[in-house]
mmCIF file of C-alpha atoms in Angstrom:
data_model
loop_
_atom_site.group_PDB
_atom_site.id
_atom_site.type_symbol
_atom_site.label_atom_id
_atom_site.label_comp_id
_atom_site.label_asym_id
_atom_site.label_seq_id
_atom_site.Cartn_x
_atom_site.Cartn_y
_atom_site.Cartn_z
ATOM 1 C CA UNK A 1 -96.486 14.878 162.593
ATOM 2 C CA UNK A 2 -94.297 16.082 164.897
ATOM 3 C CA UNK A 3 -91.312 17.617 163.641
ATOM 4 C CA UNK A 4 -89.438 19.543 167.396
ATOM 5 C CA UNK A 5 -85.441 17.993 167.747
ATOM 6 C CA UNK A 6 -83.087 18.443 170.494
ATOM 7 C CA UNK A 7 -80.016 19.651 170.523
ATOM 8 C CA UNK A 8 -77.031 20.997 172.859
ATOM 9 C CA UNK A 9 -80.262 20.403 175.547
ATOM 10 C CA UNK A 10 -81.886 23.112 173.427
ATOM 11 C CA UNK A 11 -85.658 22.306 172.274
ATOM 12 C CA UNK A 12 -86.443 23.294 169.171
ATOM 13 C CA UNK A 13 -89.320 23.433 166.706
ATOM 14 C CA UNK A 14 -87.845 21.788 163.597
ATOM 15 C CA UNK A 15 -84.324 20.674 163.312
ATOM 16 C CA UNK A 16 -83.265 23.498 160.941
ATOM 17 C CA UNK A 17 -80.879 25.920 162.481
ATOM 18 C CA UNK A 18 -78.692 29.126 160.647
ATOM 19 C CA UNK A 19 -75.074 28.323 160.927
ATOM 20 C CA UNK A 20 -72.437 30.752 161.864
ATOM 21 C CA UNK A 21 -72.172 33.228 158.954
ATOM 22 C CA UNK A 22 -72.330 37.128 158.306
ATOM 23 C CA UNK A 23 -75.853 36.562 158.413
ATOM 24 C CA UNK A 24 -75.916 37.165 161.967
ATOM 25 C CA UNK A 25 -73.557 40.168 162.598
ATOM 26 C CA UNK A 26 -77.038 42.412 161.241
ATOM 27 C CA UNK A 27 -79.909 42.622 164.220
ATOM 28 C CA UNK A 28 -82.611 43.170 160.992
ATOM 29 C CA UNK A 29 -80.888 40.109 159.001
ATOM 30 C CA UNK A 30 -81.308 37.909 162.634
ATOM 31 C CA UNK A 31 -84.778 38.954 162.515
ATOM 32 C CA UNK A 32 -85.099 38.132 159.187
ATOM 33 C CA UNK A 33 -84.317 35.136 160.144
ATOM 34 C CA UNK A 34 -86.866 34.159 162.481
ATOM 35 C CA UNK A 35 -89.609 35.654 161.079
ATOM 36 C CA UNK A 36 -88.333 32.725 158.190
ATOM 37 C CA UNK A 37 -88.617 30.000 160.140
ATOM 38 C CA UNK A 38 -85.135 29.722 161.806
ATOM 39 C CA UNK A 39 -85.176 27.182 164.703
ATOM 40 C CA UNK A 40 -82.230 29.067 166.393
ATOM 41 C CA UNK A 41 -78.380 30.535 165.016
ATOM 42 C CA UNK A 42 -75.019 30.346 165.324
ATOM 43 C CA UNK A 43 -74.026 33.749 165.677
ATOM 44 C CA UNK A 44 -71.215 34.574 163.355
ATOM 45 C CA UNK A 45 -67.433 33.824 164.878
ATOM 46 C CA UNK A 46 -65.070 36.043 166.913
ATOM 47 C CA UNK A 47 -61.912 35.121 165.874
ATOM 48 C CA UNK A 48 -58.369 34.511 168.659
ATOM 49 C CA UNK A 49 -56.801 36.499 166.312
ATOM 50 C CA UNK A 50 -59.150 39.526 167.142
ATOM 51 C CA UNK A 51 -59.260 39.003 170.928
ATOM 52 C CA UNK A 52 -55.522 39.339 171.245
ATOM 53 C CA UNK A 53 -54.206 42.097 169.175
ATOM 54 C CA UNK A 54 -57.508 44.259 170.958
ATOM 55 C CA UNK A 55 -55.268 43.245 174.930
ATOM 56 C CA UNK A 56 -52.025 42.766 173.248
ATOM 57 C CA UNK A 57 -51.439 44.304 169.908
ATOM 58 C CA UNK A 58 -50.144 40.962 168.579
ATOM 59 C CA UNK A 59 -51.052 38.092 166.431
ATOM 60 C CA UNK A 60 -50.703 34.879 166.505
ATOM 61 C CA UNK A 61 -47.139 36.434 169.284
ATOM 62 C CA UNK A 62 -45.774 38.758 166.529
ATOM 63 C CA UNK A 63 -46.195 42.658 166.249
ATOM 64 C CA UNK A 64 -47.727 43.558 163.272
ATOM 65 C CA UNK A 65 -45.570 46.860 163.258
ATOM 66 C CA UNK A 66 -42.691 44.495 163.800
ATOM 67 C CA UNK A 67 -41.111 44.448 160.643
ATOM 68 C CA UNK A 68 -39.696 41.117 160.408
ATOM 69 C CA UNK A 69 -43.152 39.682 161.048
ATOM 70 C CA UNK A 70 -45.025 42.311 158.298
ATOM 71 C CA UNK A 71 -45.510 40.224 155.409
ATOM 72 C CA UNK A 72 -46.840 36.884 157.411
ATOM 73 C CA UNK A 73 -49.221 38.950 159.187
ATOM 74 C CA UNK A 74 -50.594 41.161 155.905
ATOM 75 C CA UNK A 75 -52.222 38.004 155.559
ATOM 76 C CA UNK A 76 -54.558 39.065 158.359
ATOM 77 C CA UNK A 77 -57.725 41.582 157.561
ATOM 78 C CA UNK A 78 -56.532 44.890 159.344
ATOM 79 C CA UNK A 79 -58.436 45.530 162.821
ATOM 80 C CA UNK A 80 -60.909 48.010 161.280
ATOM 81 C CA UNK A 81 -61.941 44.811 159.350
ATOM 82 C CA UNK A 82 -63.646 43.283 161.435
ATOM 83 C CA UNK A 83 -67.757 44.135 161.815
ATOM 84 C CA UNK A 84 -67.419 44.464 165.937
ATOM 85 C CA UNK A 85 -64.556 44.443 168.215
ATOM 86 C CA UNK A 86 -64.561 42.544 171.119
ATOM 87 C CA UNK A 87 -66.870 44.220 173.404
ATOM 88 C CA UNK A 88 -69.201 44.912 170.571
ATOM 89 C CA UNK A 89 -70.015 41.625 169.303
ATOM 90 C CA UNK A 90 -70.524 40.541 173.370
ATOM 91 C CA UNK A 91 -72.918 44.099 172.793
ATOM 92 C CA UNK A 92 -74.290 42.310 169.700
ATOM 93 C CA UNK A 93 -75.183 38.891 171.389
ATOM 94 C CA UNK A 94 -77.057 41.006 174.259
ATOM 95 C CA UNK A 95 -79.032 42.410 171.596
ATOM 96 C CA UNK A 96 -79.719 39.733 169.503
ATOM 97 C CA UNK A 97 -81.109 37.804 172.221
ATOM 98 C CA UNK A 98 -83.918 40.346 172.959
ATOM 99 C CA UNK A 99 -84.774 40.411 169.281
ATOM 100 C CA UNK A 100 -85.175 36.889 168.502
ATOM 101 C CA UNK A 101 -87.101 34.073 170.833
ATOM 102 C CA UNK A 102 -85.347 31.008 169.740
ATOM 103 C CA UNK A 103 -81.927 29.837 170.371
ATOM 104 C CA UNK A 104 -78.791 32.034 170.072
ATOM 105 C CA UNK A 105 -75.691 30.001 170.236
ATOM 106 C CA UNK A 106 -72.414 32.112 170.341
ATOM 107 C CA UNK A 107 -69.351 31.335 168.204
ATOM 108 C CA UNK A 108 -65.546 31.343 168.710
ATOM 109 C CA UNK A 109 -63.285 30.623 166.272
ATOM 110 C CA UNK A 110 -58.823 29.920 167.227
ATOM 111 C CA UNK A 111 -55.961 27.564 166.803
ATOM 112 C CA UNK A 112 -55.377 27.820 170.780
ATOM 113 C CA UNK A 113 -56.401 27.422 173.812
ATOM 114 C CA UNK A 114 -54.540 30.311 175.584
ATOM 115 C CA UNK A 115 -56.213 33.284 177.471
ATOM 116 C CA UNK A 116 -58.814 34.376 174.027
ATOM 117 C CA UNK A 117 -60.783 31.304 176.053
ATOM 118 C CA UNK A 118 -62.215 34.164 179.215
ATOM 119 C CA UNK A 119 -64.431 35.065 175.654
ATOM 120 C CA UNK A 120 -65.833 32.154 175.714
ATOM 121 C CA UNK A 121 -67.514 33.156 178.925
ATOM 122 C CA UNK A 122 -68.275 36.420 178.575
ATOM 123 C CA UNK A 123 -70.932 35.651 176.021
ATOM 124 C CA UNK A 124 -71.921 33.248 178.109
ATOM 125 C CA UNK A 125 -72.578 35.908 180.492
ATOM 126 C CA UNK A 126 -73.570 38.479 177.849
ATOM 127 C CA UNK A 127 -77.063 35.854 177.486
ATOM 128 C CA UNK A 128 -76.023 33.025 174.504
ATOM 129 C CA UNK A 129 -77.825 29.895 175.568
ATOM 130 C CA UNK A 130 -75.122 27.622 173.383
ATOM 131 C CA UNK A 131 -71.619 28.256 172.437
ATOM 132 C CA UNK A 132 -70.144 26.900 168.890
ATOM 133 C CA UNK A 133 -66.228 26.082 169.325
ATOM 134 C CA UNK A 134 -64.244 25.842 165.822
ATOM 135 C CA UNK A 135 -60.501 24.997 166.419
ATOM 136 C CA UNK A 136 -59.457 26.202 162.734
ATOM 137 C CA UNK A 137 -56.548 25.260 161.661
ATOM 138 C CA UNK A 138 -53.896 24.214 158.815
ATOM 139 C CA UNK A 139 -51.575 22.262 160.764
ATOM 140 C CA UNK A 140 -48.121 23.192 158.405
ATOM 141 C CA UNK A 141 -45.460 22.018 160.530
ATOM 142 C CA UNK A 142 -43.903 18.899 159.597
ATOM 143 C CA UNK A 143 -42.706 18.139 163.399
ATOM 144 C CA UNK A 144 -46.269 18.874 164.960
ATOM 145 C CA UNK A 145 -47.630 14.611 165.202
ATOM 146 C CA UNK A 146 -51.509 14.765 164.826
ATOM 147 C CA UNK A 147 -52.147 13.308 168.352
ATOM 148 C CA UNK A 148 -50.989 17.485 169.381
ATOM 149 C CA UNK A 149 -53.171 18.299 168.167
ATOM 150 C CA UNK A 150 -56.330 16.144 169.043
ATOM 151 C CA UNK A 151 -54.684 16.548 172.797
ATOM 152 C CA UNK A 152 -55.110 20.126 172.292
ATOM 153 C CA UNK A 153 -58.295 19.873 170.683
ATOM 154 C CA UNK A 154 -59.554 17.848 173.778
ATOM 155 C CA UNK A 155 -58.046 20.168 176.435
ATOM 156 C CA UNK A 156 -59.945 23.101 174.962
ATOM 157 C CA UNK A 157 -63.222 20.956 175.826
ATOM 158 C CA UNK A 158 -62.131 20.136 179.473
ATOM 159 C CA UNK A 159 -61.055 23.418 179.914
ATOM 160 C CA UNK A 160 -64.879 24.662 178.658
ATOM 161 C CA UNK A 161 -66.991 22.147 180.778
ATOM 162 C CA UNK A 162 -65.389 23.491 184.383
ATOM 163 C CA UNK A 163 -65.744 27.058 183.858
ATOM 164 C CA UNK A 164 -69.095 27.331 181.708
ATOM 165 C CA UNK A 165 -72.458 26.606 182.182
ATOM 166 C CA UNK A 166 -74.522 26.835 178.808
ATOM 167 C CA UNK A 167 -73.948 24.371 176.756
ATOM 168 C CA UNK A 168 -70.737 23.537 173.839
ATOM 169 C CA UNK A 169 -70.282 21.635 170.495
ATOM 170 C CA UNK A 170 -67.057 21.885 168.893
ATOM 171 C CA UNK A 171 -66.775 22.217 165.402
ATOM 172 C CA UNK A 172 -64.634 18.972 163.586
ATOM 173 C CA UNK A 173 -62.906 18.769 160.576
ATOM 174 C CA UNK A 174 -62.326 15.161 158.899
ATOM 175 C CA UNK A 175 -58.657 15.438 158.659
ATOM 176 C CA UNK A 176 -58.430 12.930 161.553
ATOM 177 C CA UNK A 177 -55.973 9.549 160.789
ATOM 178 C CA UNK A 178 -59.084 7.836 162.916
ATOM 179 C CA UNK A 179 -62.224 10.264 163.545
ATOM 180 C CA UNK A 180 -64.429 8.062 165.411
ATOM 181 C CA UNK A 181 -62.299 7.662 168.128
ATOM 182 C CA UNK A 182 -61.747 11.558 168.728
ATOM 183 C CA UNK A 183 -65.333 11.924 168.711
ATOM 184 C CA UNK A 184 -65.364 9.357 170.992
ATOM 185 C CA UNK A 185 -62.751 11.136 173.754
ATOM 186 C CA UNK A 186 -64.426 14.451 172.423
ATOM 187 C CA UNK A 187 -67.734 12.853 174.317
ATOM 188 C CA UNK A 188 -66.136 11.586 176.632
ATOM 189 C CA UNK A 189 -64.637 14.596 177.773
ATOM 190 C CA UNK A 190 -67.956 16.158 178.039
ATOM 191 C CA UNK A 191 -68.768 18.041 174.800
ATOM 192 C CA UNK A 192 -72.913 18.664 174.083
ATOM 193 C CA UNK A 193 -72.353 18.604 170.703
ATOM 194 C CA UNK A 194 -69.685 17.816 167.547
ATOM 195 C CA UNK A 195 -70.782 19.756 164.169
ATOM 196 C CA UNK A 196 -69.682 18.265 161.033
ATOM 197 C CA UNK A 197 -67.398 19.275 159.545
ATOM 198 C CA UNK A 198 -66.010 22.402 159.568
ATOM 199 C CA UNK A 199 -65.163 23.550 154.936
ATOM 200 C CA UNK A 200 -61.551 25.145 154.800
ATOM 201 C CA UNK A 201 -60.852 27.142 151.962
ATOM 202 C CA UNK A 202 -58.767 26.418 149.776
ATOM 203 C CA UNK A 203 -56.316 28.789 147.680
ATOM 204 C CA UNK A 204 -56.423 28.887 143.837
ATOM 205 C CA UNK A 205 -53.107 30.317 141.967
ATOM 206 C CA UNK A 206 -52.836 32.515 139.818
ATOM 207 C CA UNK A 207 -50.936 31.787 136.627
ATOM 208 C CA UNK A 208 -50.886 35.286 135.774
ATOM 209 C CA UNK A 209 -49.131 37.243 138.093
ATOM 210 C CA UNK A 210 -47.844 33.505 139.901
ATOM 211 C CA UNK A 211 -49.294 33.774 143.701
ATOM 212 C CA UNK A 212 -52.310 32.692 145.658
ATOM 213 C CA UNK A 213 -55.040 33.581 145.363
ATOM 214 C CA UNK A 214 -57.732 32.991 148.230
ATOM 215 C CA UNK A 215 -61.347 31.643 146.767
ATOM 216 C CA UNK A 216 -64.947 31.464 148.720
ATOM 217 C CA UNK A 217 -67.150 28.388 147.029
ATOM 218 C CA UNK A 218 -70.142 28.230 148.899
ATOM 219 C CA UNK A 219 -70.237 24.440 149.493
ATOM 220 C CA UNK A 220 -72.748 22.131 147.087
ATOM 221 C CA UNK A 221 -74.741 19.071 147.951
ATOM 222 C CA UNK A 222 -71.446 16.932 146.199
ATOM 223 C CA UNK A 223 -69.989 17.353 149.550
ATOM 224 C CA UNK A 224 -72.780 15.906 151.587
ATOM 225 C CA UNK A 225 -71.418 11.917 151.399
ATOM 226 C CA UNK A 226 -68.736 12.785 153.808
ATOM 227 C CA UNK A 227 -70.438 13.999 157.138
ATOM 228 C CA UNK A 228 -73.662 11.107 156.077
ATOM 229 C CA UNK A 229 -71.001 8.663 156.289
ATOM 230 C CA UNK A 230 -69.857 9.818 159.397
ATOM 231 C CA UNK A 231 -72.995 10.744 161.356
ATOM 232 C CA UNK A 232 -74.429 7.506 159.952
ATOM 233 C CA UNK A 233 -71.307 5.887 161.309
ATOM 234 C CA UNK A 234 -72.004 8.123 165.425
ATOM 235 C CA UNK A 235 -75.688 7.732 165.350
ATOM 236 C CA UNK A 236 -76.445 5.802 168.361
ATOM 237 C CA UNK A 237 -72.757 5.207 169.675
ATOM 238 C CA UNK A 238 -72.405 8.958 171.041
ATOM 239 C CA UNK A 239 -74.511 10.856 174.229
ATOM 240 C CA UNK A 240 -73.652 13.903 172.091
ATOM 241 C CA UNK A 241 -76.234 15.950 169.849
ATOM 242 C CA UNK A 242 -74.665 15.816 166.195
ATOM 243 C CA UNK A 243 -75.235 18.706 163.764
ATOM 244 C CA UNK A 244 -74.414 18.519 160.084
ATOM 245 C CA UNK A 245 -73.193 21.552 158.356
ATOM 246 C CA UNK A 246 -72.261 21.765 154.337
ATOM 247 C CA UNK A 247 -73.476 20.583 151.863
ATOM 248 C CA UNK A 248 -76.789 21.751 151.881
ATOM 249 C CA UNK A 249 -78.827 22.814 148.358
ATOM 250 C CA UNK A 250 -82.419 21.110 149.223
ATOM 251 C CA UNK A 251 -84.939 20.060 151.668
ATOM 252 C CA UNK A 252 -83.622 15.933 150.251
ATOM 253 C CA UNK A 253 -80.118 16.965 151.329
ATOM 254 C CA UNK A 254 -81.671 18.572 155.024
ATOM 255 C CA UNK A 255 -83.799 14.963 155.029
ATOM 256 C CA UNK A 256 -80.940 12.840 154.183
ATOM 257 C CA UNK A 257 -78.951 14.165 157.540
ATOM 258 C CA UNK A 258 -81.585 13.143 160.149
ATOM 259 C CA UNK A 259 -82.476 9.499 158.273
ATOM 260 C CA UNK A 260 -78.111 9.609 158.519
ATOM 261 C CA UNK A 261 -78.539 10.501 162.550
ATOM 262 C CA UNK A 262 -78.345 14.262 162.814
ATOM 263 C CA UNK A 263 -79.959 16.500 165.337
ATOM 264 C CA UNK A 264 -80.152 19.844 163.570
ATOM 265 C CA UNK A 265 -78.711 20.409 159.638
ATOM 266 C CA UNK A 266 -76.825 23.670 159.581
ATOM 267 C CA UNK A 267 -77.928 26.312 156.857
ATOM 268 C CA UNK A 268 -75.873 28.814 155.769
ATOM 269 C CA UNK A 269 -74.932 28.402 151.551
ATOM 270 C CA UNK A 270 -78.177 27.582 151.061
ATOM 271 C CA UNK A 271 -79.642 30.768 152.684
ATOM 272 C CA UNK A 272 -76.790 33.327 151.110
ATOM 273 C CA UNK A 273 -78.633 31.698 147.704
ATOM 274 C CA UNK A 274 -81.715 31.965 148.429
ATOM 275 C CA UNK A 275 -82.222 34.518 151.569
ATOM 276 C CA UNK A 276 -83.672 32.977 154.518
ATOM 277 C CA UNK A 277 -87.058 32.405 152.606
ATOM 278 C CA UNK A 278 -84.759 28.957 152.215
ATOM 279 C CA UNK A 279 -85.685 28.091 155.858
ATOM 280 C CA UNK A 280 -89.287 28.053 155.199
ATOM 281 C CA UNK A 281 -89.022 26.331 152.305
ATOM 282 C CA UNK A 282 -86.927 23.359 153.688
ATOM 283 C CA UNK A 283 -88.998 23.054 156.989
ATOM 284 C CA UNK A 284 -92.098 22.719 154.593
ATOM 285 C CA UNK A 285 -90.242 19.883 152.747
ATOM 286 C CA UNK A 286 -89.657 18.399 155.254
ATOM 287 C CA UNK A 287 -93.207 17.773 156.439
ATOM 288 C CA UNK A 288 -94.222 16.718 152.895
ATOM 289 C CA UNK A 289 -92.381 14.276 152.965
ATOM 290 C CA UNK A 290 -92.969 13.228 156.556
ATOM 291 C CA UNK A 291 -96.821 12.746 155.395
ATOM 292 C CA UNK A 292 -95.966 10.776 152.496
ATOM 293 C CA UNK A 293 -93.243 8.701 154.307
ATOM 294 C CA UNK A 294 -96.134 8.443 156.787
ATOM 295 C CA UNK A 295 -93.543 9.672 159.097
ATOM 296 C CA UNK A 296 -94.655 10.658 162.597
ATOM 297 C CA UNK A 297 -92.129 12.330 164.311
ATOM 298 C CA UNK A 298 -88.163 13.689 163.181
ATOM 299 C CA UNK A 299 -87.043 11.476 166.214
ATOM 300 C CA UNK A 300 -88.654 8.906 164.085
ATOM 301 C CA UNK A 301 -86.971 9.034 161.080
ATOM 302 C CA UNK A 302 -83.543 10.159 162.798
ATOM 303 C CA UNK A 303 -80.649 6.999 162.652
ATOM 304 C CA UNK A 304 -83.145 5.195 160.176
ATOM 305 C CA UNK A 305 -80.050 5.106 157.658
ATOM 306 C CA UNK A 306 -77.373 4.621 159.955
ATOM 307 C CA UNK A 307 -73.951 2.041 161.377
ATOM 308 C CA UNK A 308 -76.485 2.005 164.364
ATOM 309 C CA UNK A 309 -78.059 -1.315 163.423
ATOM 310 C CA UNK A 310 -74.945 -3.141 162.594
ATOM 311 C CA UNK A 311 -72.427 -5.751 163.613
ATOM 312 C CA UNK A 312 -69.754 -4.993 162.271
ATOM 313 C CA UNK A 313 -69.804 -1.595 160.601
ATOM 314 C CA UNK A 314 -65.616 -1.898 159.315
ATOM 315 C CA UNK A 315 -66.810 -5.302 156.926
ATOM 316 C CA UNK A 316 -69.737 -2.877 156.101
ATOM 317 C CA UNK A 317 -67.777 -0.473 155.210
ATOM 318 C CA UNK A 318 -65.160 -2.528 153.915
ATOM 319 C CA UNK A 319 -67.697 -4.550 151.793
ATOM 320 C CA UNK A 320 -69.925 -2.007 149.927
ATOM 321 C CA UNK A 321 -66.540 -0.428 148.908
ATOM 322 C CA UNK A 322 -65.408 -3.830 147.255
ATOM 323 C CA UNK A 323 -69.161 -3.320 145.991
ATOM 324 C CA UNK A 324 -68.663 -0.468 144.156
ATOM 325 C CA UNK A 325 -65.540 -0.737 142.861
ATOM 326 C CA UNK A 326 -66.840 -3.879 141.388
ATOM 327 C CA UNK A 327 -69.836 -3.108 139.995
ATOM 328 C CA UNK A 328 -66.857 -0.376 137.803
ATOM 329 C CA UNK A 329 -65.169 -3.124 136.628
ATOM 330 C CA UNK A 330 -62.259 -2.049 138.396
#
C-alpha cells in the first residue's frame, strides 16, 4: 500500500505532520518527533509582537513604558518570556534543518501586513521548506467590516507570493460569513495551502475575583465535524493543498480527515497527551485501516467522503439539516 502524500508541493511519506506548538522549540523533541515517524514539522510560531518590540520597542504601536498603555499591554508576555528572540528563532530553524531530514515549515503569527513580514524572507533564507502564516486576531472594533479583514488577508498572500520562493500555507479561522468564497480567493492569489481551522482560545471568568482568566484546553474530537465539513466542501474545487488541524484524538479521527479531503493532518494535542510516539500509532492505524478496506493508496481514499460529486452542494447541506432535525422530532 502507498501512504505517501503531497503537501505544498512537498512529498511526504504519509499525511501526519506536527502542527505549530512548543514541541518544536527544542531540538531533542524535534529529533524524537522524526524518530517516531512524523512526516514533517511545522515550527513553533514567531509572533509579530516579538518582532516589533525587538525592533521598535513597541507592541501594536504602543510603548509599554507609557502609563497610558501599560494596562492593555500588561496582558502580553514580557520580551524575556518568549522562548526565542527573533534572531534566535532564525538560528533555530537552521539547526532544525540540519538535525532532521523531514521537511521543516516555519510559522509566523500576527495581525497585520506590516514590516514584520520581512521575517518571512529571513525564515526562507534560514532554510525552511515552507511557511505557515497565522493571522490570529479576534476583531473587537465594531467599526471594522468583514470585508476589511478579508482584504488584509488577501493582501498578505499577494505580498508573500511576490517575495517568497518557498510555498506558503494560510492558517484560517472558520469565522467568515462566506468562508468558501474567501478560500477560493486565497487559492486564486496563489496560496499553496489552507490550514483548517485555527483554534481561538476562549477566556473564562473567575467569579471569585471577577476577572477574566486565560484557559488552555487541548483539542478534542468534538471539534472535528466543523473541520470535516469544510474539507469535504472544498476538496476538488481548489488548487491549494488542504491541511486539517484540531480535533484529532485517535487514528480514526485522522482517517476521517483524509476521507473528507485533507492532504495532511496536523497533530498537536494528541502528541502532547501521548508523546511523539502517537505519530507511529496513527501511521500504523492508517495502514491497518487501508488493509481492512482494501485501499491501495492515500490518493485513492482522499476525498471519498466529500461534496465533489454533488451537483448542488447547498441543497444537500440544507437537506441534511432538515433530515437531522426531523429525526429528532423538531
